[in-house]
């Protein structure tokens, strides 16, 4: 599609995703016509970054744009869509990873084409998100073939990888949350343990990050199950037992989670071929096979 054929884009909600996407689209040659957000400062900053007009009402975005992105929190999408009038000449897109197009039943009933555009990426801070976006998978869906083709072209223009999903989007989002958000939770726990060594969580995190990057790199290069290393992969039952003893002392609340993760690691080690069935059984035994075992351990 030549730049002249590109649709005018609009954004309602200048949070981190709205601001980054608007700027990225502008950088990729899309005309970003208008941005509305309730917070004047954020609205102005997003508009500046996308060379767009900051407009006082959400309805103004619909008037000025062909494709309107509703980059508001998930729980505000339906109400935001209901707060403006739509028509057949407009398309409206949400960025909620877990929800289907049903979320936009309101605009659709008024004739608008509706779509979903979900970057499979973590937008924690704007500058970093801008850097992370190229190369990311972006899942798209649309009520019309024309909008789907439009969204696919947009993903490509951002340097992303278009991904059309079939099935329950909540499953896809569950996978993303486990891989991204709960990695943060695990690092919070892991780095916090460094307090026991007289070091701060920040120092712990700095020391752990090269290990995490190396692991992610291994996953990229050699995949699953080959990327697995450590005591379960080696069948070092004594080391696992020491961990459980230490957990009781320093983080008893994490014992159940540790054991569940360790149990789930055994089949990966088996698949890698580093341990055999007998070692797997002994490992499982040392972790307590019985349901409710952890409750009993308190
Ligand atoms: N963050 C991520 O990593 C990520 C990744 C992929 C997709 N997404 C999706 O992108 C969408 C936007 O997420 P985000 O992280 O950019 O959210 P966010 O940073 O919280 O920004 C959303 C913005 O929407 C505006 N807004 C409008 N109505 C609102 C209301 N009723 N309550 C609160 N804010 C309201 C707020 O700006 P004003 O106060 O100025 O109106 C707010 O800054 C969501 O659908 C999310 O699932 C997020």
GROMACS .gro file of C-alpha atoms and ligand atoms in nm:
model
  346
    1UNK     CA    1   0.000   0.000   0.000
    2UNK     CA    2   0.141   0.340  -0.094
    3UNK     CA    3   0.160   0.591   0.195
    4UNK     CA    4  -0.107   0.803   0.021
    5UNK     CA    5  -0.352   0.511   0.045
    6UNK     CA    6  -0.297   0.466   0.413
    7UNK     CA    7  -0.592   0.522   0.644
    8UNK     CA    8  -0.595   0.812   0.886
    9UNK     CA    9  -0.549   0.674   1.238
   10UNK     CA   10  -0.693   0.801   1.563
   11UNK     CA   11  -0.633   0.707   1.927
   12UNK     CA   12  -0.862   0.732   2.227
   13UNK     CA   13  -0.651   0.679   2.542
   14UNK     CA   14  -0.295   0.812   2.561
   15UNK     CA   15  -0.158   0.554   2.802
   16UNK     CA   16   0.163   0.368   2.730
   17UNK     CA   17   0.020   0.156   2.442
   18UNK     CA   18  -0.168   0.444   2.276
   19UNK     CA   19   0.133   0.674   2.297
   20UNK     CA   20   0.382   0.417   2.168
   21UNK     CA   21   0.160   0.287   1.887
   22UNK     CA   22   0.065   0.637   1.772
   23UNK     CA   23   0.433   0.739   1.759
   24UNK     CA   24   0.536   0.415   1.589
   25UNK     CA   25   0.264   0.445   1.324
   26UNK     CA   26   0.360   0.806   1.256
   27UNK     CA   27   0.722   0.696   1.224
   28UNK     CA   28   0.614   0.425   0.978
   29UNK     CA   29   0.442   0.682   0.755
   30UNK     CA   30   0.081   0.654   0.872
   31UNK     CA   31  -0.109   0.978   0.916
   32UNK     CA   32  -0.217   0.996   1.280
   33UNK     CA   33  -0.504   1.242   1.259
   34UNK     CA   34  -0.614   1.283   1.620
   35UNK     CA   35  -0.558   1.172   1.978
   36UNK     CA   36  -0.789   1.216   2.272
   37UNK     CA   37  -0.717   1.140   2.635
   38UNK     CA   38  -0.867   1.287   2.952
   39UNK     CA   39  -0.527   1.380   3.094
   40UNK     CA   40  -0.421   1.694   2.902
   41UNK     CA   41  -0.049   1.644   2.960
   42UNK     CA   42  -0.042   1.286   2.837
   43UNK     CA   43  -0.268   1.376   2.547
   44UNK     CA   44  -0.035   1.658   2.440
   45UNK     CA   45   0.277   1.439   2.471
   46UNK     CA   46   0.122   1.159   2.264
   47UNK     CA   47   0.001   1.405   2.001
   48UNK     CA   48   0.348   1.563   1.979
   49UNK     CA   49   0.515   1.224   1.937
   50UNK     CA   50   0.277   1.129   1.655
   51UNK     CA   51   0.253   1.472   1.493
   52UNK     CA   52  -0.123   1.449   1.554
   53UNK     CA   53  -0.398   1.686   1.670
   54UNK     CA   54  -0.487   1.668   2.036
   55UNK     CA   55  -0.866   1.690   2.037
   56UNK     CA   56  -1.099   1.771   2.328
   57UNK     CA   57  -1.351   1.488   2.280
   58UNK     CA   58  -1.342   1.121   2.182
   59UNK     CA   59  -1.605   1.196   1.915
   60UNK     CA   60  -1.355   1.431   1.744
   61UNK     CA   61  -1.118   1.135   1.695
   62UNK     CA   62  -1.395   0.941   1.521
   63UNK     CA   63  -1.469   1.241   1.301
   64UNK     CA   64  -1.105   1.284   1.191
   65UNK     CA   65  -0.984   0.922   1.161
   66UNK     CA   66  -1.070   0.620   0.945
   67UNK     CA   67  -0.937   0.363   1.193
   68UNK     CA   68  -0.979   0.442   1.563
   69UNK     CA   69  -0.772   0.259   1.825
   70UNK     CA   70  -0.935   0.233   2.169
   71UNK     CA   71  -0.617   0.223   2.377
   72UNK     CA   72  -0.792   0.247   2.713
   73UNK     CA   73  -0.776  -0.013   2.994
   74UNK     CA   74  -0.953  -0.340   2.907
   75UNK     CA   75  -1.238  -0.273   3.145
   76UNK     CA   76  -1.305   0.070   2.990
   77UNK     CA   77  -1.327  -0.043   2.625
   78UNK     CA   78  -1.703  -0.114   2.612
   79UNK     CA   79  -1.798   0.210   2.789
   80UNK     CA   80  -1.556   0.417   2.579
   81UNK     CA   81  -1.697   0.267   2.257
   82UNK     CA   82  -2.050   0.332   2.382
   83UNK     CA   83  -1.968   0.694   2.455
   84UNK     CA   84  -1.929   0.788   2.086
   85UNK     CA   85  -2.134   0.749   1.764
   86UNK     CA   86  -2.000   0.526   1.487
   87UNK     CA   87  -2.086   0.485   1.119
   88UNK     CA   88  -2.024   0.250   0.827
   89UNK     CA   89  -1.723   0.447   0.705
   90UNK     CA   90  -1.532   0.393   1.033
   91UNK     CA   91  -1.329   0.109   1.179
   92UNK     CA   92  -1.264   0.067   1.550
   93UNK     CA   93  -0.997  -0.153   1.701
   94UNK     CA   94  -0.927  -0.268   2.058
   95UNK     CA   95  -0.590  -0.386   2.192
   96UNK     CA   96  -0.716  -0.628   2.459
   97UNK     CA   97  -0.530  -0.958   2.425
   98UNK     CA   98  -0.790  -1.170   2.602
   99UNK     CA   99  -1.112  -1.049   2.438
  100UNK     CA  100  -1.277  -1.122   2.105
  101UNK     CA  101  -1.446  -0.878   1.870
  102UNK     CA  102  -1.765  -0.920   2.077
  103UNK     CA  103  -1.630  -0.639   2.294
  104UNK     CA  104  -1.707  -0.403   2.005
  105UNK     CA  105  -2.064  -0.525   1.941
  106UNK     CA  106  -2.187  -0.168   2.003
  107UNK     CA  107  -1.993   0.003   1.720
  108UNK     CA  108  -2.056  -0.299   1.496
  109UNK     CA  109  -2.433  -0.262   1.540
  110UNK     CA  110  -2.391   0.096   1.414
  111UNK     CA  111  -2.221  -0.029   1.095
  112UNK     CA  112  -1.854   0.020   1.187
  113UNK     CA  113  -1.598  -0.246   1.099
  114UNK     CA  114  -1.438  -0.378   1.417
  115UNK     CA  115  -1.099  -0.528   1.486
  116UNK     CA  116  -0.842  -0.636   1.744
  117UNK     CA  117  -0.472  -0.549   1.738
  118UNK     CA  118  -0.265  -0.696   2.019
  119UNK     CA  119   0.112  -0.653   2.030
  120UNK     CA  120   0.251  -0.961   2.206
  121UNK     CA  121   0.497  -0.743   2.390
  122UNK     CA  122   0.534  -0.588   2.733
  123UNK     CA  123   0.479  -0.209   2.735
  124UNK     CA  124   0.629  -0.127   3.073
  125UNK     CA  125   0.796   0.202   2.977
  126UNK     CA  126   0.748   0.398   2.656
  127UNK     CA  127   1.106   0.423   2.530
  128UNK     CA  128   1.177   0.054   2.591
  129UNK     CA  129   0.842  -0.049   2.436
  130UNK     CA  130   0.927   0.150   2.123
  131UNK     CA  131   1.252  -0.045   2.095
  132UNK     CA  132   1.088  -0.381   2.168
  133UNK     CA  133   0.807  -0.346   1.914
  134UNK     CA  134   0.992  -0.436   1.589
  135UNK     CA  135   1.011  -0.814   1.560
  136UNK     CA  136   0.717  -0.871   1.796
  137UNK     CA  137   0.421  -1.088   1.702
  138UNK     CA  138   0.105  -0.878   1.677
  139UNK     CA  139  -0.224  -1.070   1.675
  140UNK     CA  140  -0.498  -0.928   1.460
  141UNK     CA  141  -0.862  -1.001   1.395
  142UNK     CA  142  -1.132  -0.809   1.208
  143UNK     CA  143  -1.498  -0.826   1.113
  144UNK     CA  144  -1.422  -0.756   0.745
  145UNK     CA  145  -1.157  -0.881   0.503
  146UNK     CA  146  -1.072  -0.520   0.414
  147UNK     CA  147  -0.996  -0.427   0.776
  148UNK     CA  148  -0.799  -0.748   0.831
  149UNK     CA  149  -0.580  -0.665   0.529
  150UNK     CA  150  -0.541  -0.309   0.659
  151UNK     CA  151  -0.434  -0.431   1.005
  152UNK     CA  152  -0.193  -0.682   0.852
  153UNK     CA  153  -0.029  -0.405   0.651
  154UNK     CA  154  -0.001  -0.197   0.970
  155UNK     CA  155   0.175  -0.479   1.156
  156UNK     CA  156   0.423  -0.519   0.871
  157UNK     CA  157   0.483  -0.142   0.862
  158UNK     CA  158   0.575  -0.153   1.233
  159UNK     CA  159   0.823  -0.433   1.167
  160UNK     CA  160   0.599  -0.681   1.350
  161UNK     CA  161   0.490  -1.033   1.263
  162UNK     CA  162   0.114  -1.059   1.193
  163UNK     CA  163  -0.051  -1.350   1.370
  164UNK     CA  164  -0.414  -1.447   1.307
  165UNK     CA  165  -0.554  -1.646   1.598
  166UNK     CA  166  -0.820  -1.914   1.592
  167UNK     CA  167  -0.980  -2.027   1.913
  168UNK     CA  168  -1.017  -1.877   2.256
  169UNK     CA  169  -0.813  -1.556   2.284
  170UNK     CA  170  -0.815  -1.591   2.663
  171UNK     CA  171  -0.593  -1.900   2.621
  172UNK     CA  172  -0.348  -1.696   2.414
  173UNK     CA  173  -0.348  -1.419   2.674
  174UNK     CA  174  -0.302  -1.671   2.956
  175UNK     CA  175   0.009  -1.797   2.778
  176UNK     CA  176   0.142  -1.442   2.740
  177UNK     CA  177   0.082  -1.357   3.105
  178UNK     CA  178   0.258  -1.673   3.226
  179UNK     CA  179   0.557  -1.605   2.997
  180UNK     CA  180   0.591  -1.233   3.069
  181UNK     CA  181   0.417  -1.108   3.384
  182UNK     CA  182   0.491  -1.412   3.598
  183UNK     CA  183   0.854  -1.404   3.488
  184UNK     CA  184   0.861  -1.065   3.661
  185UNK     CA  185   0.698  -1.222   3.967
  186UNK     CA  186   0.957  -1.501   3.970
  187UNK     CA  187   1.242  -1.249   3.943
  188UNK     CA  188   1.090  -1.049   4.228
  189UNK     CA  189   1.102  -1.362   4.444
  190UNK     CA  190   1.448  -1.469   4.323
  191UNK     CA  191   1.605  -1.125   4.367
  192UNK     CA  192   1.441  -1.083   4.708
  193UNK     CA  193   1.625  -1.393   4.834
  194UNK     CA  194   1.952  -1.199   4.806
  195UNK     CA  195   1.849  -1.018   5.124
  196UNK     CA  196   1.953  -1.341   5.302
  197UNK     CA  197   2.302  -1.286   5.156
  198UNK     CA  198   2.323  -0.928   5.282
  199UNK     CA  199   2.256  -0.780   4.937
  200UNK     CA  200   1.967  -0.570   4.813
  201UNK     CA  201   1.695  -0.689   4.576
  202UNK     CA  202   1.833  -0.447   4.317
  203UNK     CA  203   2.182  -0.602   4.348
  204UNK     CA  204   2.026  -0.947   4.324
  205UNK     CA  205   1.835  -0.849   4.010
  206UNK     CA  206   2.148  -0.705   3.846
  207UNK     CA  207   2.335  -1.028   3.918
  208UNK     CA  208   2.051  -1.250   3.796
  209UNK     CA  209   1.971  -1.066   3.471
  210UNK     CA  210   2.264  -1.204   3.265
  211UNK     CA  211   2.150  -1.552   3.374
  212UNK     CA  212   1.794  -1.476   3.261
  213UNK     CA  213   1.918  -1.334   2.930
  214UNK     CA  214   2.137  -1.640   2.878
  215UNK     CA  215   1.840  -1.869   2.947
  216UNK     CA  216   1.618  -1.677   2.704
  217UNK     CA  217   1.897  -1.691   2.448
  218UNK     CA  218   1.924  -2.068   2.499
  219UNK     CA  219   1.548  -2.100   2.451
  220UNK     CA  220   1.582  -1.904   2.128
  221UNK     CA  221   1.881  -2.102   1.999
  222UNK     CA  222   1.818  -2.460   2.115
  223UNK     CA  223   1.449  -2.447   2.217
  224UNK     CA  224   1.256  -2.681   2.446
  225UNK     CA  225   1.348  -2.913   2.610
  226UNK     CA  226   1.721  -2.861   2.532
  227UNK     CA  227   1.738  -2.521   2.708
  228UNK     CA  228   1.674  -2.681   3.049
  229UNK     CA  229   1.974  -2.697   3.283
  230UNK     CA  230   2.006  -2.725   3.661
  231UNK     CA  231   1.950  -2.984   3.934
  232UNK     CA  232   1.632  -3.140   3.789
  233UNK     CA  233   1.794  -3.175   3.445
  234UNK     CA  234   2.091  -3.348   3.617
  235UNK     CA  235   1.885  -3.551   3.863
  236UNK     CA  236   2.056  -3.390   4.164
  237UNK     CA  237   1.801  -3.487   4.430
  238UNK     CA  238   2.024  -3.376   4.718
  239UNK     CA  239   2.036  -3.021   4.583
  240UNK     CA  240   1.656  -3.008   4.553
  241UNK     CA  241   1.627  -3.126   4.913
  242UNK     CA  242   1.862  -2.850   5.029
  243UNK     CA  243   1.644  -2.597   4.846
  244UNK     CA  244   1.335  -2.727   5.026
  245UNK     CA  245   1.510  -2.701   5.365
  246UNK     CA  246   1.622  -2.345   5.290
  247UNK     CA  247   1.278  -2.247   5.162
  248UNK     CA  248   1.125  -2.348   5.495
  249UNK     CA  249   1.354  -2.098   5.662
  250UNK     CA  250   1.365  -1.804   5.418
  251UNK     CA  251   1.045  -1.816   5.212
  252UNK     CA  252   0.799  -2.080   5.337
  253UNK     CA  253   0.517  -1.914   5.141
  254UNK     CA  254   0.700  -2.002   4.816
  255UNK     CA  255   0.737  -2.374   4.898
  256UNK     CA  256   0.420  -2.486   4.719
  257UNK     CA  257   0.509  -2.289   4.407
  258UNK     CA  258   0.869  -2.419   4.409
  259UNK     CA  259   0.752  -2.779   4.432
  260UNK     CA  260   0.493  -2.734   4.158
  261UNK     CA  261   0.751  -2.580   3.924
  262UNK     CA  262   1.001  -2.853   4.010
  263UNK     CA  263   0.741  -3.125   3.938
  264UNK     CA  264   0.661  -2.965   3.603
  265UNK     CA  265   1.033  -2.956   3.524
  266UNK     CA  266   1.074  -3.336   3.554
  267UNK     CA  267   0.903  -3.423   3.221
  268UNK     CA  268   1.115  -3.156   3.050
  269UNK     CA  269   1.432  -3.320   3.188
  270UNK     CA  270   1.304  -3.661   3.076
  271UNK     CA  271   1.232  -3.526   2.728
  272UNK     CA  272   1.583  -3.382   2.713
  273UNK     CA  273   1.713  -3.729   2.791
  274UNK     CA  274   1.946  -3.625   3.075
  275UNK     CA  275   1.757  -3.833   3.333
  276UNK     CA  276   1.579  -4.167   3.306
  277UNK     CA  277   1.247  -4.290   3.441
  278UNK     CA  278   1.396  -4.416   3.770
  279UNK     CA  279   1.556  -4.079   3.854
  280UNK     CA  280   1.234  -3.902   3.751
  281UNK     CA  281   1.040  -4.120   3.998
  282UNK     CA  282   1.289  -4.050   4.279
  283UNK     CA  283   1.276  -3.677   4.205
  284UNK     CA  284   0.895  -3.684   4.207
  285UNK     CA  285   0.903  -3.877   4.534
  286UNK     CA  286   1.132  -3.622   4.698
  287UNK     CA  287   0.892  -3.347   4.593
  288UNK     CA  288   0.588  -3.530   4.734
  289UNK     CA  289   0.356  -3.682   4.480
  290UNK     CA  290   0.044  -3.673   4.690
  291UNK     CA  291  -0.222  -3.409   4.636
  292UNK     CA  292  -0.243  -3.196   4.947
  293UNK     CA  293   0.117  -3.276   5.042
  294UNK     CA  294   0.197  -2.907   5.058
  295UNK     CA  295  -0.106  -2.830   5.267
  296UNK     CA  296   0.021  -3.088   5.512
  297UNK     CA  297   0.362  -2.919   5.511
  298UNK     CA  298   0.191  -2.591   5.593
  299LIG     N1  299   0.071  -0.259   2.872
  299LIG     C1  300   0.094  -0.364   2.796
  299LIG     O1  301   0.199  -0.430   2.808
  299LIG     C2  302  -0.003  -0.403   2.688
  299LIG     C3  303   0.040  -0.488   2.585
  299LIG     C4  304  -0.048  -0.520   2.483
  299LIG     C5  305  -0.178  -0.470   2.486
  299LIG     N2  306  -0.218  -0.389   2.587
  299LIG     C6  307  -0.355  -0.337   2.583
  299LIG     O2  308  -0.354  -0.199   2.545
  299LIG     C7  309  -0.466  -0.132   2.605
  299LIG     C8  310  -0.416  -0.011   2.682
  299LIG     O3  311  -0.327  -0.055   2.783
  299LIG     P1  312  -0.218   0.043   2.850
  299LIG     O4  313  -0.120  -0.045   2.919
  299LIG     O5  314  -0.172   0.143   2.752
  299LIG     O6  315  -0.311   0.113   2.961
  299LIG     P2  316  -0.278   0.246   3.040
  299LIG     O7  317  -0.133   0.277   3.037
  299LIG     O8  318  -0.349   0.231   3.169
  299LIG     O9  319  -0.347   0.360   2.954
  299LIG     C9  320  -0.481   0.363   2.924
  299LIG    C10  321  -0.524   0.509   2.914
  299LIG    O10  322  -0.662   0.511   2.884
  299LIG    C11  323  -0.717   0.631   2.938
  299LIG     N3  324  -0.852   0.601   2.991
  299LIG    C12  325  -0.968   0.624   2.926
  299LIG     N4  326  -1.071   0.583   2.997
  299LIG    C13  327  -1.024   0.533   3.110
  299LIG    C14  328  -1.086   0.477   3.225
  299LIG     N5  329  -1.218   0.463   3.235
  299LIG     N6  330  -1.006   0.436   3.325
  299LIG    C15  331  -0.871   0.450   3.319
  299LIG     N7  332  -0.806   0.504   3.210
  299LIG    C16  333  -0.884   0.545   3.108
  299LIG    C17  334  -0.622   0.683   3.045
  299LIG    O11  335  -0.577   0.810   3.004
  299LIG     P3  336  -0.660   0.940   3.045
  299LIG    O12  337  -0.674   0.934   3.194
  299LIG    O13  338  -0.577   1.051   2.993
  299LIG    O14  339  -0.792   0.929   2.974
  299LIG    C18  340  -0.505   0.587   3.042
  299LIG    O15  341  -0.380   0.653   3.041
  299LIG    C19  342  -0.537  -0.237   2.693
  299LIG    O16  343  -0.644  -0.291   2.620
  299LIG    C20  344  -0.428  -0.341   2.716
  299LIG    O17  345  -0.480  -0.472   2.740
  299LIG    C21  346  -0.133  -0.354   2.688
   0.00000   0.00000   0.00000
